[in-house]
Short mmCIF file of C-alpha atoms in Angstrom, two decimals:
data_model
loop_
_atom_site.label_atom_id
_atom_site.label_comp_id
_atom_site.label_asym_id
_atom_site.label_seq_id
_atom_site.Cartn_x
_atom_site.Cartn_y
_atom_site.Cartn_z
CA SER N 1 40.58 -7.59 -44.40
CA LEU N 2 41.65 -7.04 -41.09
CA PRO N 3 39.66 -7.95 -37.72
CA LEU N 4 38.29 -5.34 -35.15
CA HIS N 5 38.88 -6.62 -31.61
CA ASN N 6 37.08 -6.14 -28.27
CA GLY N 7 39.47 -8.07 -26.01
CA HIS N 8 39.29 -11.56 -27.60
CA LYS N 9 36.21 -11.25 -29.26
CA VAL N 10 36.17 -9.83 -32.90
CA TYR N 11 33.07 -7.88 -33.59
CA GLY N 12 33.74 -6.57 -37.05
CA ALA N 13 36.34 -6.15 -39.81
CA LEU N 14 37.83 -3.22 -41.71
CA VAL N 15 37.93 -4.18 -45.25
CA ILE N 16 40.01 -2.21 -47.76
CA LEU N 17 40.02 -2.48 -51.17
CA ALA N 18 42.65 -1.79 -54.26
CA ALA N 19 42.58 -1.91 -57.88
CA GLU N 20 45.26 -4.16 -58.39
CA ALA N 21 46.45 -7.52 -56.71
CA ASP N 22 49.37 -7.41 -54.47
CA SER N 23 48.76 -3.58 -53.79
CA PHE N 24 49.76 -3.61 -50.27
CA ASP N 25 53.45 -4.43 -49.25
CA PRO N 26 54.63 -5.76 -45.84
CA GLU N 27 55.33 -2.03 -44.37
CA GLU N 28 51.64 -0.94 -45.71
CA ALA N 29 50.04 -4.14 -44.07
CA SER N 30 51.81 -3.25 -40.77
CA GLN N 31 50.55 0.22 -40.89
CA LEU N 32 46.98 -0.75 -41.48
CA GLU N 33 47.09 -3.35 -38.75
CA GLU N 34 48.18 -0.30 -36.64
CA LEU N 35 45.38 1.71 -38.04
CA THR N 36 42.79 -0.87 -37.33
CA GLU N 37 44.09 -1.48 -33.66
CA ASP N 38 43.65 2.41 -32.87
CA LEU N 39 40.24 2.15 -34.95
CA ALA N 40 39.48 -0.57 -32.74
CA ASN N 41 40.00 1.23 -29.45
CA ARG N 42 38.46 4.28 -30.52
CA ILE N 43 35.30 2.38 -31.35
CA ARG N 44 35.17 0.67 -27.97
CA VAL N 45 35.67 4.05 -26.38
CA ILE N 46 32.76 5.43 -28.27
CA HIS N 47 30.65 2.23 -27.19
CA GLY N 48 31.73 2.77 -23.63
CA GLU N 49 30.75 6.35 -23.83
CA ALA N 50 27.41 5.37 -25.23
CA ALA N 51 26.88 3.11 -22.75
CA GLN N 52 27.63 5.20 -19.71
CA LYS N 53 25.25 8.03 -21.47
CA LYS N 54 22.54 5.60 -21.68
CA ALA N 55 23.11 4.37 -18.14
CA LYS N 56 23.06 7.93 -16.93
CA GLU N 57 19.94 8.44 -18.69
CA GLU N 58 18.39 5.55 -17.26
CA GLN N 59 19.06 6.87 -13.98
CA LEU N 60 18.07 9.97 -14.32
CA PHE N 61 14.81 8.65 -15.76
CA LEU N 62 14.13 6.57 -12.50
CA ALA N 63 15.08 9.42 -10.22
CA LYS N 64 12.34 11.28 -12.12
CA VAL N 65 9.70 8.49 -11.48
CA ILE N 66 10.69 8.16 -8.00
CA HIS N 67 10.50 11.70 -7.27
CA GLN N 68 6.87 12.01 -8.88
CA ALA N 69 5.99 8.51 -7.29
CA SER N 70 2.51 8.76 -5.34
CA GLU N 71 4.21 6.33 -2.89
CA GLY N 72 6.45 7.81 -0.38
CA VAL N 73 10.01 6.76 -0.87
CA LEU N 74 12.99 7.27 1.81
CA THR N 75 16.74 6.03 1.39
CA PHE N 76 18.86 5.58 4.45
CA ASP N 77 22.38 4.15 5.24
CA GLN N 78 23.70 1.75 7.91
CA ASP N 79 23.63 4.08 10.64
CA ALA N 80 20.06 4.99 9.75
CA ARG N 81 21.06 8.55 8.22
CA VAL N 82 18.14 9.71 5.86
CA GLN N 83 19.60 10.16 2.46
CA TYR N 84 16.94 11.14 0.48
CA LEU N 85 12.96 11.23 0.62
CA ASN N 86 10.67 11.98 -2.43
CA PRO N 87 7.87 14.84 -2.14
CA ALA N 88 5.21 11.91 -1.42
CA TRP N 89 6.90 11.03 1.60
CA GLU N 90 6.88 14.44 2.64
CA GLN N 91 3.19 14.74 2.03
CA ILE N 92 2.23 11.81 3.74
CA CYS N 93 3.94 12.52 6.75
CA GLY N 94 3.83 16.07 6.81
CA VAL N 95 7.64 16.49 6.85
CA ASN N 96 9.78 18.78 5.31
CA ALA N 97 12.97 17.21 3.49
CA LYS N 98 15.42 19.71 4.75
CA ASP N 99 14.87 19.19 7.92
CA ILE N 100 15.37 15.54 7.71
CA ILE N 101 18.12 14.78 5.08
CA SER N 102 21.46 13.92 6.49
CA LYS N 103 20.03 12.99 10.04
CA THR N 104 19.36 9.74 11.68
CA LEU N 105 16.25 8.65 12.06
CA HIS N 106 16.59 8.07 15.85
CA GLN N 107 16.95 12.14 15.93
CA LEU N 108 13.62 12.68 14.09
CA PRO N 109 10.68 13.95 16.50
CA CYS N 110 8.48 11.65 14.33
CA ALA N 111 10.25 8.66 15.19
CA GLN N 112 9.05 9.00 19.03
CA ASN N 113 5.15 9.27 17.84
CA ASN N 114 5.52 6.42 15.63
CA ASN N 115 7.60 3.71 17.46
CA ALA N 116 6.34 0.68 16.08
CA PHE N 117 6.94 1.68 12.30
CA PHE N 118 10.48 3.01 13.22
CA MET N 119 11.08 0.13 15.32
CA ALA N 120 10.66 -2.02 11.91
CA ILE N 121 13.00 0.02 10.34
CA LYS N 122 15.40 -0.82 12.88
CA ARG N 123 14.96 -4.53 12.77
CA VAL N 124 15.45 -4.45 8.83
CA ILE N 125 18.58 -2.93 9.59
CA GLU N 126 19.75 -5.41 12.22
CA THR N 127 18.59 -8.26 10.30
CA GLY N 128 19.05 -7.50 6.81
CA GLU N 129 15.47 -9.06 5.93
CA LEU N 130 12.75 -7.38 4.30
CA SER N 131 9.63 -6.26 6.51
CA THR N 132 6.20 -5.21 5.52
CA GLY N 133 2.83 -4.22 7.47
CA LEU N 134 0.42 -1.56 8.05
CA PHE N 135 1.00 1.00 10.75
CA GLN N 136 -1.14 3.99 12.62
CA ASN N 137 1.26 6.84 12.56
CA VAL N 138 0.86 10.52 13.96
CA ARG N 139 1.98 13.97 12.34
CA ASP N 140 3.45 16.41 14.15
CA ASP N 141 0.24 18.43 13.88
CA GLY N 142 -1.57 15.54 15.84
CA SER N 143 -3.20 14.12 12.84
CA ARG N 144 -3.42 10.31 12.28
CA TYR N 145 -2.90 8.43 9.42
CA LYS N 146 -2.53 5.03 8.32
CA ILE N 147 0.43 3.49 5.92
CA SER N 148 1.55 0.54 4.49
CA ALA N 149 5.07 0.19 4.37
CA ASN N 150 7.81 -2.02 2.58
CA ILE N 151 11.01 -1.82 4.10
CA SER N 152 14.06 -3.49 2.39
CA PRO N 153 17.99 -3.48 2.03
CA VAL N 154 19.20 -2.71 -1.19
CA MET N 155 22.01 -4.96 -2.16
CA ALA N 156 25.19 -4.58 -4.52
CA GLY N 157 25.81 -7.96 -5.59
CA GLU N 158 24.56 -11.15 -3.52
CA SER N 159 25.34 -10.10 0.05
CA GLU N 160 26.53 -6.44 0.22
CA VAL N 161 24.20 -3.88 1.49
CA VAL N 162 24.57 -0.60 0.08
CA ARG N 163 21.66 1.20 1.89
CA TYR N 164 18.00 0.71 2.81
CA VAL N 165 14.81 1.98 1.17
CA ALA N 166 11.23 2.56 2.83
CA VAL N 167 8.59 2.44 0.51
CA ILE N 168 5.16 3.63 2.16
CA GLN N 169 1.39 4.67 1.02
CA ASP N 170 -1.29 6.28 2.40
CA VAL N 171 -3.98 3.86 3.28
CA THR N 172 -5.83 6.01 5.69
CA TYR N 173 -8.75 6.38 3.23
CA GLU N 174 -9.06 2.63 2.25
CA THR N 175 -9.03 1.62 5.80
CA GLU N 176 -11.59 3.85 6.98
CA LEU N 177 -14.02 2.77 4.31
CA GLU N 178 -13.18 -1.03 5.17
CA ASP N 179 -14.08 -0.03 8.50
CA GLN N 180 -17.26 1.35 7.39
CA LEU N 181 -17.83 -1.80 5.24
CA ARG N 182 -17.29 -4.25 8.42
CA THR N 183 -19.60 -1.92 10.46
CA ALA N 184 -22.41 -1.92 7.85
CA GLN N 185 -21.75 -6.00 7.37
CA LYS N 186 -22.21 -6.01 11.41
CA MET N 187 -25.35 -4.12 11.41
CA GLU N 188 -27.06 -6.12 8.40
CA ALA N 189 -26.27 -9.16 10.39
CA ILE N 190 -27.69 -7.74 13.79
CA ALA N 191 -30.92 -6.46 11.56
CA THR N 192 -31.14 -10.05 9.96
CA LEU N 193 -31.05 -11.80 13.37
CA ALA N 194 -33.56 -9.34 15.09
CA GLY N 195 -35.99 -9.76 11.88
CA GLY N 196 -36.13 -13.28 12.54
CA ILE N 197 -36.53 -13.23 15.99
CA ALA N 198 -39.20 -10.59 15.45
CA HIS N 199 -41.34 -12.60 13.05
CA ASP N 200 -41.14 -15.51 15.51
CA PHE N 201 -42.00 -13.43 18.35
CA ASN N 202 -45.01 -12.10 16.15
CA ASN N 203 -46.36 -15.34 15.61
CA ILE N 204 -46.33 -15.90 19.25
CA LEU N 205 -47.91 -12.58 20.03
CA ALA N 206 -50.54 -13.17 17.55
CA ALA N 207 -51.32 -16.54 18.98
CA ILE N 208 -51.82 -14.69 22.68
CA LEU N 209 -53.93 -11.95 20.99
CA ASN N 210 -56.32 -14.03 19.09
CA ASN N 211 -56.94 -16.28 22.32
CA THR N 212 -57.20 -13.28 24.49
CA GLU N 213 -59.97 -11.85 22.15
CA LEU N 214 -61.80 -15.06 21.87
CA ALA N 215 -61.75 -15.49 25.60
CA LEU N 216 -63.19 -11.94 26.20
CA ASP N 217 -66.00 -12.63 23.63
CA ASP N 218 -66.81 -15.51 25.47
CA LEU N 219 -66.75 -14.07 28.98
CA PRO N 220 -69.58 -12.03 30.41
CA LYS N 221 -69.16 -8.23 30.86
CA ASP N 222 -69.21 -8.58 34.88
CA ASP N 223 -66.67 -11.41 35.01
CA LYS N 224 -63.63 -10.31 37.08
CA LEU N 225 -61.44 -12.10 34.46
CA ARG N 226 -62.26 -9.60 31.76
CA ASP N 227 -59.81 -7.06 33.65
CA HIS N 228 -57.11 -9.38 33.69
CA LEU N 229 -57.32 -10.39 30.08
CA GLU N 230 -57.68 -6.97 28.84
CA ILE N 231 -54.43 -6.20 30.75
CA VAL N 232 -52.85 -9.14 28.96
CA TYR N 233 -54.20 -8.11 25.62
CA GLN N 234 -53.18 -4.71 25.92
CA ALA N 235 -49.66 -5.91 26.83
CA GLY N 236 -49.76 -8.22 23.46
CA CYS N 237 -50.61 -5.10 21.44
CA ARG N 238 -47.75 -3.10 22.80
CA GLY N 239 -45.57 -6.00 22.41
CA LYS N 240 -47.21 -5.92 18.36
CA ASN N 241 -46.09 -2.08 18.20
CA LEU N 242 -42.74 -3.18 19.29
CA VAL N 243 -42.30 -6.04 16.86
CA LYS N 244 -43.12 -3.86 14.14
CA GLN N 245 -40.63 -1.18 15.11
CA ILE N 246 -37.95 -3.86 14.96
CA LEU N 247 -38.89 -5.04 11.72
CA THR N 248 -39.20 -1.69 10.35
CA ILE N 249 -35.56 -0.96 11.47
CA SER N 250 -34.16 -4.51 10.33
CA ARG N 251 -35.73 -3.84 6.79
CA GLN N 252 -33.99 -0.38 6.77
CA ASN N 253 -30.62 -1.76 7.50
CA THR N 254 -31.01 -4.67 5.06
CA CYS N 255 -31.61 -1.98 2.22
CA LEU N 256 -28.44 -0.08 3.57
#
């Protein structure tokens, strides 16, 4: 029984059986030891090749995932030279990979239109710290879009930065919905306030109209005050109609 070594670690054994006792003389035992060492070396090579193959398969898998991801991914080096961008980045930003790969971010026309975003990239290169945020960008065709960005260094070990990556997501639709929701909430609040004021004002007008009607009923038809009270009454009626319109609008906004 001969051990199979991987450095100082024994990971297996080669066991050879003979029909009779003391079947292996010293020379044969020595040859078997050499054979075991050769076998162990070959197993180490096979294991190493298998590990490399697995690592390569994982790298290819991750590359496919990034290539097919819905988030835009762009990698660049210390000099801000673009190394890779996936199709999602092309679609979100309206650019073509062949026009960007191997160029520095400062050379790109979109850097001038989207200064805040590219200044965030510059700060990450200078500080080596993660940066996140929302940015309003402009494509070359003039269309505007909003992105959520995560810009970070890619580390090799604990301190060595090997490259940088910017991951973006188009949030234009979501932010538009949020703006619409905030507008609707403001309109609802205004409608609620207007409705409350209208109800209170309606009560005041009701008192004015009722008392004006009573005063008109008590006055003689030829009394000079009747003209003044009728003006008050007509103005109160117009005010009542306005309050009614305000209440109708406030109810509609509340339903919305």
